[in-house]
Coordinates of C-alpha atoms and ligand atoms in Angstrom, one line a residue:
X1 CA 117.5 91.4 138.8
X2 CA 117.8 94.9 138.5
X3 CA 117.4 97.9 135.6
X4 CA 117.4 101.5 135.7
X5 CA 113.7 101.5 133.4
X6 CA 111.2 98.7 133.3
X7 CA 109.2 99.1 130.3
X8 CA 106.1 97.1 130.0
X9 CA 105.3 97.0 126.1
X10 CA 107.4 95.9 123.2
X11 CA 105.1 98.1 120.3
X12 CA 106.1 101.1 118.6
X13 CA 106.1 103.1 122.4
X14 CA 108.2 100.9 124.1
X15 CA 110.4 99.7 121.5
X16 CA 111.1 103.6 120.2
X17 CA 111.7 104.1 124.6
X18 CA 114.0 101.1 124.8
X19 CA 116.4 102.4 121.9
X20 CA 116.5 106.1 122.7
X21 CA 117.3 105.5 126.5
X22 CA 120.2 102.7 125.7
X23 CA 121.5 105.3 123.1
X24 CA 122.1 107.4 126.1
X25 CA 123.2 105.1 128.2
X26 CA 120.2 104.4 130.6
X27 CA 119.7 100.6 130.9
X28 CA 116.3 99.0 130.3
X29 CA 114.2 95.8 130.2
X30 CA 111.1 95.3 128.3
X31 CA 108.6 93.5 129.3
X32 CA 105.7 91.8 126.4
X33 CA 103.1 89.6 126.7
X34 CA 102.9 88.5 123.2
X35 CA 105.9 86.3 121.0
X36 CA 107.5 88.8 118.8
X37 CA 106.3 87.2 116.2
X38 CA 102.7 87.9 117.0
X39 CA 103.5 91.8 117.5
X40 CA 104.9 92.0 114.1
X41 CA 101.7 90.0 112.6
X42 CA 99.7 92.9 113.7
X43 CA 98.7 95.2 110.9
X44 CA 98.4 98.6 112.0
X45 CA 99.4 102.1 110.8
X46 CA 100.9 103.3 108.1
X47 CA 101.7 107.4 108.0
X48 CA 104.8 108.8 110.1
X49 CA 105.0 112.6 110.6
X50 CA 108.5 113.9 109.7
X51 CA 108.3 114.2 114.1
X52 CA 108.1 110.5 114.2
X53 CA 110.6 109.4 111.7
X54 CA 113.3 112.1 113.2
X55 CA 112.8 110.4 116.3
X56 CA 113.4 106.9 114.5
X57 CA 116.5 108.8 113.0
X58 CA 117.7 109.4 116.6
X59 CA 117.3 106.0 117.3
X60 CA 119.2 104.9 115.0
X61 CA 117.1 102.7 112.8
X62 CA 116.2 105.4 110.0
X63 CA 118.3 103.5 107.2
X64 CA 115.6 101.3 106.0
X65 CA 112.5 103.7 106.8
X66 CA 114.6 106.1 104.4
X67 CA 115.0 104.1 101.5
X68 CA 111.9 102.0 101.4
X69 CA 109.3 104.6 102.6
X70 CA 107.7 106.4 100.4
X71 CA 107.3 110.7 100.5
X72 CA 104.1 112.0 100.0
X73 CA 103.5 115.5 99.5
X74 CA 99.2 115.7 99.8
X75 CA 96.5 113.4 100.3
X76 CA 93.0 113.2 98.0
X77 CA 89.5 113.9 99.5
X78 CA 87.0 111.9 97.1
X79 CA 83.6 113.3 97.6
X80 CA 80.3 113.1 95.1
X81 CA 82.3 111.2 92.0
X82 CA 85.5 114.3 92.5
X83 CA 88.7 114.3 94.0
X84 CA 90.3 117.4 95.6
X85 CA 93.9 117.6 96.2
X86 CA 95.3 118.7 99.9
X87 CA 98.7 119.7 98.9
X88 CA 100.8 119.4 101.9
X89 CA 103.6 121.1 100.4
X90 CA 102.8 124.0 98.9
X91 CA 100.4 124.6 101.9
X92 CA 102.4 124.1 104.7
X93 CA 106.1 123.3 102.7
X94 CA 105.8 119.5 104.6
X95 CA 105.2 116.0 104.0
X96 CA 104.5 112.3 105.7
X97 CA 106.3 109.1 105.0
X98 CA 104.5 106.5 104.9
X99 CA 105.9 103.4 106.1
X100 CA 104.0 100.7 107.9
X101 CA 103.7 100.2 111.2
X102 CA 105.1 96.4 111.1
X103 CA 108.2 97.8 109.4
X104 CA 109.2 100.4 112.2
X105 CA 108.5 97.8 114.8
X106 CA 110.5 95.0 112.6
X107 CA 113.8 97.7 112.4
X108 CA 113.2 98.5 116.1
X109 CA 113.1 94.8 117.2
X110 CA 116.4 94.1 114.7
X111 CA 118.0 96.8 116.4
X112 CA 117.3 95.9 120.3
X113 CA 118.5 92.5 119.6
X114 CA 121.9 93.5 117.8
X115 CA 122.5 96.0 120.9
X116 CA 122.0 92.9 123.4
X117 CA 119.7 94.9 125.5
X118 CA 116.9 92.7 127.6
X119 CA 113.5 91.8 125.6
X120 CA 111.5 89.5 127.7
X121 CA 108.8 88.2 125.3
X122 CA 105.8 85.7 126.2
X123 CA 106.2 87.4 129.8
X124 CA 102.9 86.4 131.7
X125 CA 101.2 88.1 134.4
X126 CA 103.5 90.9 134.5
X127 CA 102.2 93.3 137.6
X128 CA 103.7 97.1 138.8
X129 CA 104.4 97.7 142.3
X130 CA 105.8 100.2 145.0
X131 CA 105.4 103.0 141.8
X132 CA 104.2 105.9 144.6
X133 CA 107.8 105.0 146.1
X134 CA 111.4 105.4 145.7
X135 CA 111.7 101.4 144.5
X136 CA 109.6 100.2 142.1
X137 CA 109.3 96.7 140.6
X138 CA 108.1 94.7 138.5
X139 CA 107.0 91.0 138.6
X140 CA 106.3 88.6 136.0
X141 CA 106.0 85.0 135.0
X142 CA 108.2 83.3 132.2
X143 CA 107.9 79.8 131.0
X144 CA 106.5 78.7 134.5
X145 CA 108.8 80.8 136.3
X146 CA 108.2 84.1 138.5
X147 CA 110.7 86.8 138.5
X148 CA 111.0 90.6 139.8
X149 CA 113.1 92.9 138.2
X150 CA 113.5 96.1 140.9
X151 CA 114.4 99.5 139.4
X152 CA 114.1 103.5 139.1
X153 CA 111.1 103.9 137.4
X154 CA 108.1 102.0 135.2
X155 CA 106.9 103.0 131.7
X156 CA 103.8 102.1 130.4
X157 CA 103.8 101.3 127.3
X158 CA 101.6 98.5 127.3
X159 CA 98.5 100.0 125.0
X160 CA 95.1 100.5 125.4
X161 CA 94.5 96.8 127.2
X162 CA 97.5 96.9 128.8
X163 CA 98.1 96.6 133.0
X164 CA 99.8 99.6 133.5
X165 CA 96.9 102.4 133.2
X166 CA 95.1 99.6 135.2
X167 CA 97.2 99.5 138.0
X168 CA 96.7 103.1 138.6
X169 CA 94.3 103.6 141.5
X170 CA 91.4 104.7 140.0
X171 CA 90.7 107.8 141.7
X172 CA 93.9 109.0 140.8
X173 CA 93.0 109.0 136.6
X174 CA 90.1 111.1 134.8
X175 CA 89.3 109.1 131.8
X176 CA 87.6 110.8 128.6
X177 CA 86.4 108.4 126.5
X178 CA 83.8 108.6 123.4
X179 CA 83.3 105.4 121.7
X180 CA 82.2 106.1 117.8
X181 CA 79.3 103.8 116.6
X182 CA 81.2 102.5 113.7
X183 CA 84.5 100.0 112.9
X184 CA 87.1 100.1 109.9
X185 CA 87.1 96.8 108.2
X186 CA 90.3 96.2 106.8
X187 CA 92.2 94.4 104.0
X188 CA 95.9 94.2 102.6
X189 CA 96.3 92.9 99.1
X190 CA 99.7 92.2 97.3
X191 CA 98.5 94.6 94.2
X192 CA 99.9 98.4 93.6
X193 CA 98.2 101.2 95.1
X194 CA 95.0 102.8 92.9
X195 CA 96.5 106.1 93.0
X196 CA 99.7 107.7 94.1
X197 CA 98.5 109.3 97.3
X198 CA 96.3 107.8 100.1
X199 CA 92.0 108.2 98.8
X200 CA 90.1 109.3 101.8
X201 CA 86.5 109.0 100.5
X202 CA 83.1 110.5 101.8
X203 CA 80.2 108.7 100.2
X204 CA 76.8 108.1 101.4
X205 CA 77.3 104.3 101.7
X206 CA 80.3 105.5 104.3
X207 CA 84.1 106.4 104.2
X208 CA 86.0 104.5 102.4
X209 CA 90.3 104.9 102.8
X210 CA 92.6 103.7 100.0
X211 CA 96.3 103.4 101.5
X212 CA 99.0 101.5 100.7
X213 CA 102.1 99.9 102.2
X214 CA 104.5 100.0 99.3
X215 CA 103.9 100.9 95.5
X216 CA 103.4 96.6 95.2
X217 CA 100.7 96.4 98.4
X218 CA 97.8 98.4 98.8
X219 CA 95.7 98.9 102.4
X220 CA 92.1 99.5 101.9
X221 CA 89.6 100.3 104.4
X222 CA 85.6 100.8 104.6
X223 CA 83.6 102.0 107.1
X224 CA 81.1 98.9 108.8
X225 CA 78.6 98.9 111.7
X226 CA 80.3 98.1 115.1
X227 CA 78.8 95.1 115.7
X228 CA 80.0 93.9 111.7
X229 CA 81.9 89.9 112.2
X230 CA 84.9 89.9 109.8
X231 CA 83.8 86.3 108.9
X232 CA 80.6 87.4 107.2
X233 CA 82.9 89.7 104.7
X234 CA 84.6 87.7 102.0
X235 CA 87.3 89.3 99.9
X236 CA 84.3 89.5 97.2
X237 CA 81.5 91.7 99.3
X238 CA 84.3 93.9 100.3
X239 CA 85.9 94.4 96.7
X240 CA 82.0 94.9 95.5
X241 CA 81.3 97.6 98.4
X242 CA 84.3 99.5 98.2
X243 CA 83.5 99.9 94.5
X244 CA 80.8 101.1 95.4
X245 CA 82.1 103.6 97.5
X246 CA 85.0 104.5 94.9
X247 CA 84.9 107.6 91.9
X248 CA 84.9 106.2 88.6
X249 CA 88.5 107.0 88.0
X250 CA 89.5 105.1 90.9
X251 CA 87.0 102.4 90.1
X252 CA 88.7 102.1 86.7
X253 CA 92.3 102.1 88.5
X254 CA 92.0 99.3 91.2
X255 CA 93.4 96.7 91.6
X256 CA 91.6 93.7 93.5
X257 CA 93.1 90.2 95.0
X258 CA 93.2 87.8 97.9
X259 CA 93.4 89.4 100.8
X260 CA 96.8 88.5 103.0
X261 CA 95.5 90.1 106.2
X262 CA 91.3 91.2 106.9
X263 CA 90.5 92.3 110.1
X264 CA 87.9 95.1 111.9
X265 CA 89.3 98.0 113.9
X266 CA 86.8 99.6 116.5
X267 CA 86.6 103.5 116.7
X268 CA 87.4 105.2 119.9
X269 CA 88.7 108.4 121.1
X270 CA 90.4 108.0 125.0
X271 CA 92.1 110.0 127.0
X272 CA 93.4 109.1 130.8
X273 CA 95.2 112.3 132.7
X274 CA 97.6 112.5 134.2
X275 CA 100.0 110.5 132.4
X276 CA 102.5 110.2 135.4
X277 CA 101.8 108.6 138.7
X278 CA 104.5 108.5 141.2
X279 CA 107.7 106.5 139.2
X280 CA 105.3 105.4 137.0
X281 CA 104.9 106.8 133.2
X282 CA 102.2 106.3 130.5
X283 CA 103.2 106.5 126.8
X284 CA 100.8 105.8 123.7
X285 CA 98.0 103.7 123.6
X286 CA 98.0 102.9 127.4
X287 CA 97.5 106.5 127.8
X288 CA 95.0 107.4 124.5
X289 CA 93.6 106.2 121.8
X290 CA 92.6 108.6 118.2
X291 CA 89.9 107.2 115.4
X292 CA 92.5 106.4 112.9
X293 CA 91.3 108.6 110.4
X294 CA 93.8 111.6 111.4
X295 CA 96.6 108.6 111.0
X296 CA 98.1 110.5 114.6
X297 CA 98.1 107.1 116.9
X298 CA 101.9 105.6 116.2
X299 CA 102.6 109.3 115.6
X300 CA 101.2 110.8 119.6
X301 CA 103.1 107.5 120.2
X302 CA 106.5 108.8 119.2
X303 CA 105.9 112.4 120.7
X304 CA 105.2 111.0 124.3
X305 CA 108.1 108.9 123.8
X306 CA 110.3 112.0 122.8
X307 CA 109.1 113.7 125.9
X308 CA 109.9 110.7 128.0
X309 CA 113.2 110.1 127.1
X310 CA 114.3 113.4 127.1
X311 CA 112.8 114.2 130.6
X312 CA 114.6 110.2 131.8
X313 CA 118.0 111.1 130.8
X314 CA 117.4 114.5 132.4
X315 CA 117.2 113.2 135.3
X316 CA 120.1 110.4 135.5
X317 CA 122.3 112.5 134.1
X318 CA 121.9 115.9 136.5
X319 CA 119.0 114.5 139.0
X320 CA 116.8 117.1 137.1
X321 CA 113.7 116.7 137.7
X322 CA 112.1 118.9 135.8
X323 CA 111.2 117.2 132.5
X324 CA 109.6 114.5 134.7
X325 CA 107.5 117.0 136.4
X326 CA 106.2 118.3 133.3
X327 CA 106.0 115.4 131.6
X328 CA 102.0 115.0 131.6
X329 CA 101.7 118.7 130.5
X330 CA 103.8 118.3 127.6
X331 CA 102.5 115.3 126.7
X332 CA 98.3 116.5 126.6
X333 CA 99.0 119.4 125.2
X334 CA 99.7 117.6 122.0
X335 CA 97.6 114.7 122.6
X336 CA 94.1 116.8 122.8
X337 CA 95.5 118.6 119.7
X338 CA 95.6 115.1 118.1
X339 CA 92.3 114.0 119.3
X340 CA 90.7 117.2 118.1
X341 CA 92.0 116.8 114.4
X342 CA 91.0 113.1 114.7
X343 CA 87.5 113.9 115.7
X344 CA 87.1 116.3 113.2
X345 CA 88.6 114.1 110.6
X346 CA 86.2 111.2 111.2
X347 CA 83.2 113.7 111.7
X348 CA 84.0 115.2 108.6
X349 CA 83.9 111.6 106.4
X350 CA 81.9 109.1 107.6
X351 CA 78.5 108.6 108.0
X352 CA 76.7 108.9 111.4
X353 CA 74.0 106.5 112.0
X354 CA 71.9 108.8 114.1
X355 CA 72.7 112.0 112.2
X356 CA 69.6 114.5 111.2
X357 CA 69.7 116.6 108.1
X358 CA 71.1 119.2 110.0
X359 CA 73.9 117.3 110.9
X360 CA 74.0 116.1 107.7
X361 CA 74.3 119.7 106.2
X362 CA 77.0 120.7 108.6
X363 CA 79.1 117.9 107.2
X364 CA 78.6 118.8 103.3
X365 CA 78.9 122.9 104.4
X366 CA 82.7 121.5 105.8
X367 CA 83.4 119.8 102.9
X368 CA 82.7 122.8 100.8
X369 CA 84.4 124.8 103.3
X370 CA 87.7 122.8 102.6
X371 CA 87.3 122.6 99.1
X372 CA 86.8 126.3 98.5
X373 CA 89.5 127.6 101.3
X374 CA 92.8 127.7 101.3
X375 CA 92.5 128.7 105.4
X376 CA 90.9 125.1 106.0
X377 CA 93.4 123.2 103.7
X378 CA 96.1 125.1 105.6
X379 CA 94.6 123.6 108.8
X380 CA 94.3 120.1 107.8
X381 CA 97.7 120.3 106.0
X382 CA 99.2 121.7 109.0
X383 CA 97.8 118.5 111.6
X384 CA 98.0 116.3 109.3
X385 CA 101.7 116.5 108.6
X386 CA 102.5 116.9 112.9
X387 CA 102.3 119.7 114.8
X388 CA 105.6 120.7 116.2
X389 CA 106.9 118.8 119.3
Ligands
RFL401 P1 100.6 98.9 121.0 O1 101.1 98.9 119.6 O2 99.3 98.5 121.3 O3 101.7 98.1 121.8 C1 101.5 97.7 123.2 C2 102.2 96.5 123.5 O4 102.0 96.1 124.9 C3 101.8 94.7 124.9 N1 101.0 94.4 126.2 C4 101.6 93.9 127.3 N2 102.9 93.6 127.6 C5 103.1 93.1 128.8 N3 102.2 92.9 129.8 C6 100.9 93.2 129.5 N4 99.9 93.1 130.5 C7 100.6 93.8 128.3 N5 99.4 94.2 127.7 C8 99.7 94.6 126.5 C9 101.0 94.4 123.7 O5 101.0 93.0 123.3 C10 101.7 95.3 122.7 O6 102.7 94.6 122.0 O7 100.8 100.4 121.6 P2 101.9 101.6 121.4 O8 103.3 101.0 121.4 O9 101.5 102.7 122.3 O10 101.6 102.0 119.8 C11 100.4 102.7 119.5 C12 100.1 102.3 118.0 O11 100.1 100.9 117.9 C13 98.7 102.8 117.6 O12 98.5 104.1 118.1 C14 98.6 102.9 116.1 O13 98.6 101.6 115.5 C15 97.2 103.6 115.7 N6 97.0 103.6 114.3 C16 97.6 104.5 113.4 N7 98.5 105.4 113.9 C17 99.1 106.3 113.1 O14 99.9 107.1 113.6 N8 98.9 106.3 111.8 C18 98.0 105.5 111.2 O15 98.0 105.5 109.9 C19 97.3 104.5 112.0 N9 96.5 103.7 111.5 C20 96.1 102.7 113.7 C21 95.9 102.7 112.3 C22 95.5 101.7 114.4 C23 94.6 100.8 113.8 N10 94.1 99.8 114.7 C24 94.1 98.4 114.4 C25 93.6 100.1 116.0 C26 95.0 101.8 111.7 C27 94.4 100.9 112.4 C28 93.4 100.0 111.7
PHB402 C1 96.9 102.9 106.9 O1 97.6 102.9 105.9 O2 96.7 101.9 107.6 C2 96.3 104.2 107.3 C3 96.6 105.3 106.6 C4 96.0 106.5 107.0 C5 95.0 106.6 108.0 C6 94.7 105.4 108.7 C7 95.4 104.2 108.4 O3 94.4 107.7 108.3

């Protein structure tokens, strides 16, 4: 068999890839370990810049995303019993959508399988090879049988445990990792949202997010040690220590019931340069990985995947190879922009295990910093709704 672009990956990356290069006419496979099923059961983001849904626009699957998601113009900083308002708009004139991550990946699947282009899921032991060359391929196993697909080029898309960045020799990448010494324990719960806009709360017990999904689901998270199991929280302790963690006018407004999804989410902030080795590309979480508390992941997703395609169709339709040259520059530039807001995001809110009262200062002096300056709003307003592309 043969394709123009193998792309390893059916999430947000390689999905958002898959429908921007057939849209211009380049033909490509992807490749995913998992059923499809299984990628939509994962619950994972839920804030697209205006970036990210333009580019879901351009693929052709904004209908939905427009209709259901919902517009939000600022987001609430809770801190010592008082909320403060970042207001996106009047700061920075922008906004997010949020719109979950399951429902982007759900219209790009629909999509891909109405256009009849090649998903391969359950595909086992998928492996890269001849990328340094002018042929690459890429082999795989699929219900007990082995195939190799030859082609132009190899995209990455694979996330942070994927085998592309692994097949990479290693004294070709620079990884920069830091590894925070705290999880986000998760739940979703079928009731309306506590307030209109997402909560991020700064308490001393730890952060606490409230976000939702729709105005009838909510999505609430609480800081937890690393090491915390998901089976030693019941719905109950986690209802009774976000409460804890809540003002009393959020308190008064939540909402509580069984949880349909619970699960813990490790903090990490990764970055592997270059993003581009031979015919082989990295996009997303195979390439970096942000804290979620800057809500950039799915987001630096889309933007690698802008610069991607553009530089792909570049080059089949004029052999110009200039996009693909630059294509790790572009691509980091924004990224360590991203991480940088995302560190600073979760430096600012939770609580550090290890932190001295110095520390400890520094965080409430930021706080009051933000609260009292329209300069610091400006700058979270301005990351937090996506830097230009
Ligand atoms: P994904 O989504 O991990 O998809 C990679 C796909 O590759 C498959 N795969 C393989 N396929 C074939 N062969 C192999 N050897 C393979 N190995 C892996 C996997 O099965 C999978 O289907 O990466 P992608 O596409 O780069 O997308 C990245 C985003 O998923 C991620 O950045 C975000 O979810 C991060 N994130 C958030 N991002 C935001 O922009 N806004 C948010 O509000 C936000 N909240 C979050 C988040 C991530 C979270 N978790 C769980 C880490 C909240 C949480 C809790
Ligand atoms: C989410 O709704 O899952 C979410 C929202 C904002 C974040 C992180 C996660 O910063």
């Amino acid at each position: 068999m043969r394709t123009q672009v193998v792309i390893v990956g059916a999430g947000p990356a390689g999905l958002l890839l898959g429908a921007l290069l057939a849209r211009e006419g380049v033909d490509n496979v992807i490749l995913e370990q998992r059923s499809a099923e299984y990628v939509l059961g994962r619950i994972r983001a839920g804030v697209l810049e205006q970036g990210a849904v333009a580019k879901l626009d351009q693929a052709g699957v904004g209908a939905r995303l427009h209709r259901e998601g919902l517009v939000h113009h600022g987001i609430e900083i809770s801190h010592r019993g008082t909320r403060h308002r970042i207001d996106f708009q009047s700061l920075v004139g922008g906004s997010v959508v949020v719109y979950g991550q399951t429902e982007v990946t759900r219209d790009l699947m629909d999509a891909r399988a109405k256009s009849g282009a090649t998903t391969v899921y359950e595909a086992e032991d998928v492996s890269l090879h001849g990328f340094d060359g002018e042929r690459p391929a890429v082999r795989y196993r699929h219900g007990g049988v082995a195939h190799e697909i030859a082609c132009d080029f190899i995209a990455g898309c694979d996330g942070y445990h994927g085998v592309s960045r692994q097949s990479v020799p290693r004294a070709a990448l620079t990884v920069h990792e830091r590894v925070d010494p705290f999880g986000w324990l998760g739940v979703l719960v079928d009731r309306p949202p506590l307030s209109p806009e997402l909560v991020y709360v700064s308490h001393e017990r730890g952060f606490a997010l409230c976000s939702m999904r729709s105005l009838t689901r909510s999505r609430y998270y609480i800081q937890c040690p690393a090491d915390e199991r998901v089976e030693d929280w019941s719905d109950e302790r986690f209802w009774t220590e976000l409460r804890r963690r809540l003002d009393e006018p959020a308190n008064a407004a939540l909402s509580t019931g069984p949880s349909i999804e619970k699960s813990i989410a490790p903090l990490r902030s990764f970055v592997a340069e270059p993003l581009r080795f031979g015919r082989l590309f990295l996009a997303g979480d195979a390439a970096h990985i942000v804290p979620p508390t800057g809500a950039k992941g799915l987001n630096l997703a889309a933007s690698d995947v802008h610069y991607l395609a553009g530089a792909l169709v570049d080059w089949y339709r004029r052999r110009d190879d200039d996009g693909l040259d630059d294509y790790s520059r572009r691509c980091l530039r924004r990224i360590w922009l991203a991480e940088r807001f995302s560190w600073w995001m979760t430096s600012l809110l939770h609580r550090f295990p290890d932190t001295d009262s110095f520390g400890a200062r520094m965080q409430e002096a930021d706080l009051e910093l933000l609260y009292s300056s329209r300069a610091s709003q400006q700058s979270l307003a301005e990351n937090y709704v996506g830097l230009p592309y």
